[in-house]
XYZ file of C-alpha atoms in Angstrom:
351
model
C -12.772 68.468 21.801
C -13.695 64.846 22.432
C -16.915 63.677 24.089
C -16.200 62.779 27.714
C -17.343 59.412 29.057
C -19.458 59.506 32.210
C -17.132 59.547 35.248
C -19.158 56.909 37.063
C -18.803 54.583 34.075
C -15.037 55.090 34.059
C -14.766 54.301 37.777
C -16.944 51.230 37.324
C -14.712 50.019 34.494
C -11.641 50.495 36.706
C -13.273 48.511 39.510
C -14.178 45.749 37.059
C -10.629 45.607 35.636
C -8.306 46.129 38.640
C -5.320 44.397 37.017
C -5.529 46.120 33.634
C -2.977 48.843 32.920
C -4.518 52.317 32.848
C -3.294 52.930 29.310
C -4.874 49.696 28.050
C -8.148 50.276 29.880
C -8.389 53.808 28.505
C -7.894 52.471 24.984
C -10.597 49.849 25.601
C -12.999 52.565 26.766
C -12.151 54.839 23.844
C -10.850 57.662 26.033
C -7.436 59.103 26.816
C -5.392 57.909 29.764
C -5.612 61.419 31.221
C -9.413 61.218 31.250
C -9.225 57.841 32.968
C -6.962 59.181 35.730
C -8.911 62.446 36.106
C -12.144 60.533 36.714
C -10.628 59.458 40.035
C -10.200 62.976 41.401
C -11.443 62.903 44.997
C -10.689 59.180 45.387
C -7.580 57.807 43.676
C -6.242 61.041 42.188
C -5.531 64.587 43.279
C -5.115 67.363 40.737
C -1.763 69.160 41.102
C -0.218 72.322 39.704
C 2.154 72.102 36.780
C 4.957 74.409 37.824
C 8.406 72.963 37.214
C 10.027 75.177 39.839
C 7.604 73.833 42.461
C 7.771 70.204 41.343
C 11.351 69.317 40.533
C 13.635 71.051 43.068
C 11.613 69.731 46.079
C 11.341 66.322 44.419
C 15.045 65.784 45.024
C 14.359 65.553 48.777
C 12.077 62.521 48.448
C 15.046 60.420 47.339
C 14.981 57.495 44.939
C 12.050 57.216 42.545
C 11.402 55.856 39.066
C 11.091 58.271 36.126
C 9.056 57.071 33.147
C 8.757 58.672 29.724
C 7.197 56.937 26.730
C 5.731 57.229 23.309
C 3.519 54.779 21.396
C 6.395 52.381 20.749
C 8.977 52.727 23.525
C 8.998 53.027 27.319
C 12.066 54.451 29.093
C 12.396 53.993 32.874
C 15.219 55.356 35.021
C 15.643 54.762 38.748
C 17.386 57.488 40.701
C 17.063 60.918 42.254
C 15.726 64.045 40.546
C 18.705 66.324 41.054
C 20.389 69.152 39.160
C 17.232 70.839 37.881
C 17.790 73.716 35.444
C 14.772 75.829 34.626
C 14.082 77.689 31.409
C 11.338 79.740 29.806
C 10.669 77.265 26.999
C 12.563 74.174 28.115
C 13.830 72.836 31.418
C 16.338 70.097 32.177
C 17.228 67.492 34.749
C 20.960 66.834 34.569
C 21.386 64.324 37.367
C 23.703 61.350 37.330
C 20.765 58.961 36.830
C 17.783 61.055 35.708
C 18.542 63.120 32.620
C 15.593 64.816 30.917
C 14.458 67.684 28.700
C 10.970 69.038 29.472
C 8.864 71.484 27.449
C 6.443 73.071 29.909
C 3.984 74.528 27.380
C 2.998 70.986 26.400
C 2.281 69.748 29.943
C -1.437 70.427 30.424
C -2.666 68.265 33.347
C -1.035 66.848 36.465
C -2.233 64.385 39.111
C -0.934 62.692 42.222
C -2.284 59.147 41.987
C -2.585 56.699 44.878
C -4.027 53.215 44.451
C -4.002 49.995 46.465
C -3.108 46.506 45.308
C -3.805 44.325 48.346
C -1.578 45.687 51.102
C 0.589 47.606 48.644
C 0.037 51.322 48.077
C 1.168 52.595 44.690
C 1.967 56.305 44.477
C 2.849 58.368 41.433
C 2.810 61.810 39.861
C 1.363 61.668 36.361
C 1.413 64.377 33.722
C -0.592 64.622 30.488
C -0.763 66.858 27.455
C -3.823 68.683 26.118
C -4.932 65.503 24.328
C -4.823 63.533 27.587
C -1.773 61.511 26.529
C 0.805 60.738 29.200
C 4.002 62.762 28.814
C 5.834 61.795 32.033
C 5.290 59.802 35.233
C 7.144 59.568 38.539
C 6.669 56.459 40.688
C 7.715 55.970 44.299
C 10.066 53.160 45.328
C 10.547 51.287 48.593
C 13.297 53.724 49.594
C 11.300 56.878 48.741
C 10.713 59.210 51.697
C 6.893 58.985 51.759
C 6.477 61.752 54.345
C 8.290 64.193 52.065
C 6.414 62.826 49.062
C 3.079 63.470 50.754
C 4.211 66.945 51.800
C 5.102 67.728 48.187
C 1.718 66.478 46.954
C -0.035 68.670 49.552
C 2.021 71.672 48.433
C 1.161 71.082 44.762
C -2.546 70.283 45.268
C -4.901 72.441 43.232
C -7.978 74.145 44.655
C -9.935 72.520 41.811
C -10.424 68.841 42.603
C -13.390 68.251 40.285
C -13.363 64.956 38.418
C -12.538 64.896 34.734
C -10.632 66.966 32.215
C -11.473 68.478 28.856
C -9.221 67.103 26.130
C -8.468 68.701 22.792
C -7.994 67.156 19.377
C -4.379 66.969 18.249
C -3.475 69.720 15.780
C -3.112 68.631 12.170
C 0.446 67.970 11.057
C 1.936 70.739 8.970
C 2.514 69.979 5.302
C 6.236 70.247 4.664
C 7.773 71.721 1.569
C 9.899 69.613 -0.766
C 13.455 69.083 0.422
C 16.081 71.240 -1.297
C 18.797 68.594 -1.272
C 21.634 70.923 -2.252
C 20.866 73.399 0.535
C 20.266 70.559 2.996
C 23.660 69.017 2.266
C 25.388 72.381 2.450
C 23.905 73.253 5.823
C 24.406 69.700 7.106
C 28.099 69.761 6.147
C 28.591 73.011 8.057
C 27.195 71.780 11.375
C 29.690 71.973 14.235
C 27.477 70.487 16.951
C 24.682 67.886 16.916
C 22.364 70.292 18.760
C 22.286 72.468 15.617
C 20.278 69.802 13.786
C 16.866 70.895 15.096
C 17.564 74.462 13.991
C 18.579 73.206 10.556
C 15.254 71.391 10.167
C 13.302 74.479 11.217
C 15.272 76.702 8.855
C 14.556 74.438 5.894
C 10.983 73.641 7.045
C 11.562 69.924 6.661
C 10.754 67.024 8.971
C 13.504 64.885 10.433
C 12.943 61.692 8.450
C 12.568 63.493 5.120
C 15.906 65.203 5.718
C 17.589 61.923 6.610
C 16.206 60.199 3.519
C 17.353 63.034 1.250
C 20.795 63.981 2.559
C 22.762 61.152 0.942
C 24.417 58.026 2.272
C 27.649 59.734 3.231
C 25.582 61.282 6.064
C 22.725 58.786 6.543
C 22.251 55.187 5.490
C 19.327 52.857 6.087
C 19.863 49.867 8.378
C 17.940 46.599 8.537
C 15.153 46.969 11.120
C 16.421 44.007 13.145
C 19.722 45.746 13.916
C 18.633 47.498 17.131
C 18.886 44.190 18.951
C 22.284 43.459 17.391
C 23.578 46.894 18.416
C 22.383 46.457 22.011
C 23.832 42.961 22.326
C 27.200 44.055 20.914
C 27.254 47.078 23.230
C 26.367 44.880 26.210
C 29.041 42.337 25.323
C 31.704 45.060 25.163
C 30.318 46.969 28.184
C 30.263 49.995 25.898
C 28.601 53.089 27.410
C 25.809 54.294 25.153
C 23.083 56.934 25.251
C 19.436 56.014 24.728
C 16.838 58.743 24.062
C 13.090 58.120 24.256
C 10.626 60.958 24.156
C 7.403 62.534 23.046
C 6.615 66.119 22.101
C 6.660 67.226 25.772
C 9.500 65.277 27.386
C 12.694 63.456 26.395
C 14.405 61.037 28.776
C 18.015 59.868 28.407
C 20.035 56.928 29.677
C 23.819 57.248 29.644
C 25.991 54.267 30.461
C 26.421 50.583 29.684
C 23.512 48.223 29.105
C 23.740 44.674 30.412
C 20.576 42.573 30.414
C 19.072 42.548 26.908
C 16.015 40.333 26.367
C 13.662 39.835 23.437
C 10.123 38.805 24.436
C 7.801 38.568 21.440
C 7.878 41.957 19.693
C 9.272 43.645 22.823
C 13.024 44.265 23.021
C 13.834 44.899 26.687
C 16.705 46.108 28.822
C 16.261 45.105 32.457
C 19.247 46.611 34.271
C 19.210 47.648 37.952
C 18.651 51.364 37.250
C 17.467 51.356 33.622
C 14.542 49.591 31.966
C 13.710 49.910 28.281
C 10.737 48.340 26.479
C 10.767 48.761 22.682
C 8.149 47.478 20.229
C 10.386 46.251 17.420
C 7.358 45.545 15.231
C 6.613 49.276 15.208
C 9.934 50.088 13.546
C 9.303 50.904 9.875
C 12.676 52.486 9.100
C 16.023 52.358 10.910
C 18.811 54.770 9.989
C 22.410 55.418 10.901
C 22.892 59.178 10.902
C 26.222 61.001 10.845
C 26.455 64.650 11.926
C 29.626 66.744 11.706
C 31.168 68.207 14.872
C 33.959 70.580 15.729
C 35.892 69.307 18.749
C 38.133 72.154 19.867
C 38.960 73.026 16.293
C 39.279 69.429 15.133
C 36.604 68.209 12.722
C 34.830 64.995 13.625
C 31.401 63.442 13.543
C 28.832 61.798 15.771
C 26.831 58.752 14.665
C 23.328 57.914 15.886
C 20.989 54.968 15.323
C 17.422 56.209 14.828
C 14.185 54.207 14.582
C 11.019 55.597 12.966
C 7.421 54.373 12.912
C 4.928 54.154 10.056
C 3.983 57.827 10.512
C 7.605 58.935 10.245
C 7.814 59.739 13.957
C 11.053 59.152 15.846
C 10.630 56.210 18.254
C 14.078 55.940 19.796
C 17.603 57.196 19.262
C 20.990 55.799 20.326
C 24.483 57.306 20.472
C 27.786 56.135 21.792
C 28.402 57.968 25.062
C 31.143 60.544 24.641
C 32.729 63.368 26.555
C 31.621 66.802 25.342
C 34.304 68.259 23.092
C 35.721 64.847 22.181
C 35.073 62.609 19.217
C 32.914 59.517 19.633
C 34.421 56.213 20.751
C 35.996 54.112 17.975
C 34.199 50.998 19.258
C 30.803 52.667 18.784
C 31.737 53.497 15.196
C 32.853 49.910 14.631
C 29.515 48.611 15.895
C 27.570 51.044 13.728
C 29.648 50.113 10.678
C 28.989 46.417 11.328
C 25.186 46.681 11.237
C 23.495 45.291 8.088
C 22.531 47.973 5.620
C 19.446 47.971 3.451
C 20.559 47.208 -0.092
C 24.026 46.261 1.087
C 25.358 49.818 0.851
C 28.280 50.846 3.023
C 28.917 54.275 4.472
C 31.446 56.489 2.738
């Protein structure tokens, strides 16, 4: 458990740095963002219950909002309505037209309704953090949000405990993985019939994702030059090709499905600034970029699905892209053409 900073000192630092992003100020103070937000309980923040069945179905009634999920290297923002909630004991889903998410409730530890002022503007959000105080998901109001229903939802979710501060825990140590059995990995990989079986394959073999990708062989995975994410996005935008973009952390994964249009590189940040989808990706955090091919069975017809996956220096998945496809159908030929065109490390070509 980390040593908490005095709440008064945190509030003073916020008052002294009104324009600084909460995440950046927390880093400057040497605390988690969750601790920074929790220090405002009773003023700028209200502690709320984390109960998906109480949060997400009523959230649909507030109308348009912005959903934000991030990790250390990528920020994924979708504008839309939280509709089509599907609960689950271990995982829940939003399957709306705009907001598409996978949420793992056991890893959501703290929740707050946050309300701050910037001149005459009131900024409202729901913010959720894990046991380490790291943000796992945020929901921001928009001009068209029904504020009366938003406030009613916040009142319904408000906890009896409105004391300032949270206790944060140290992150558990990463498990040491066993050496990859390449023969068994390739055998199991070749027998996949659906991309969703991949996580189970990794668990069965007790191997992490990147180690499996490195070991499986270049008929299934081949390394791409790190600069190729921008090339892929620009080619997809030029062709108006619908793609899927996944950004997540250990508690929440957020998905965009559809074309991308406005691609901009600003320093190390590769951005998409479309009307209902914003992406901010730190390209300088990409240590390895891989094209990954997984077998599928589409109504008895063998096929495969190709993803573009970026990893950081710790081997953690930053972002993942697919060509958008209809379930039960093979991926679009144009997506495959784009993936085949990307520059490979060492000049190798896929089999």
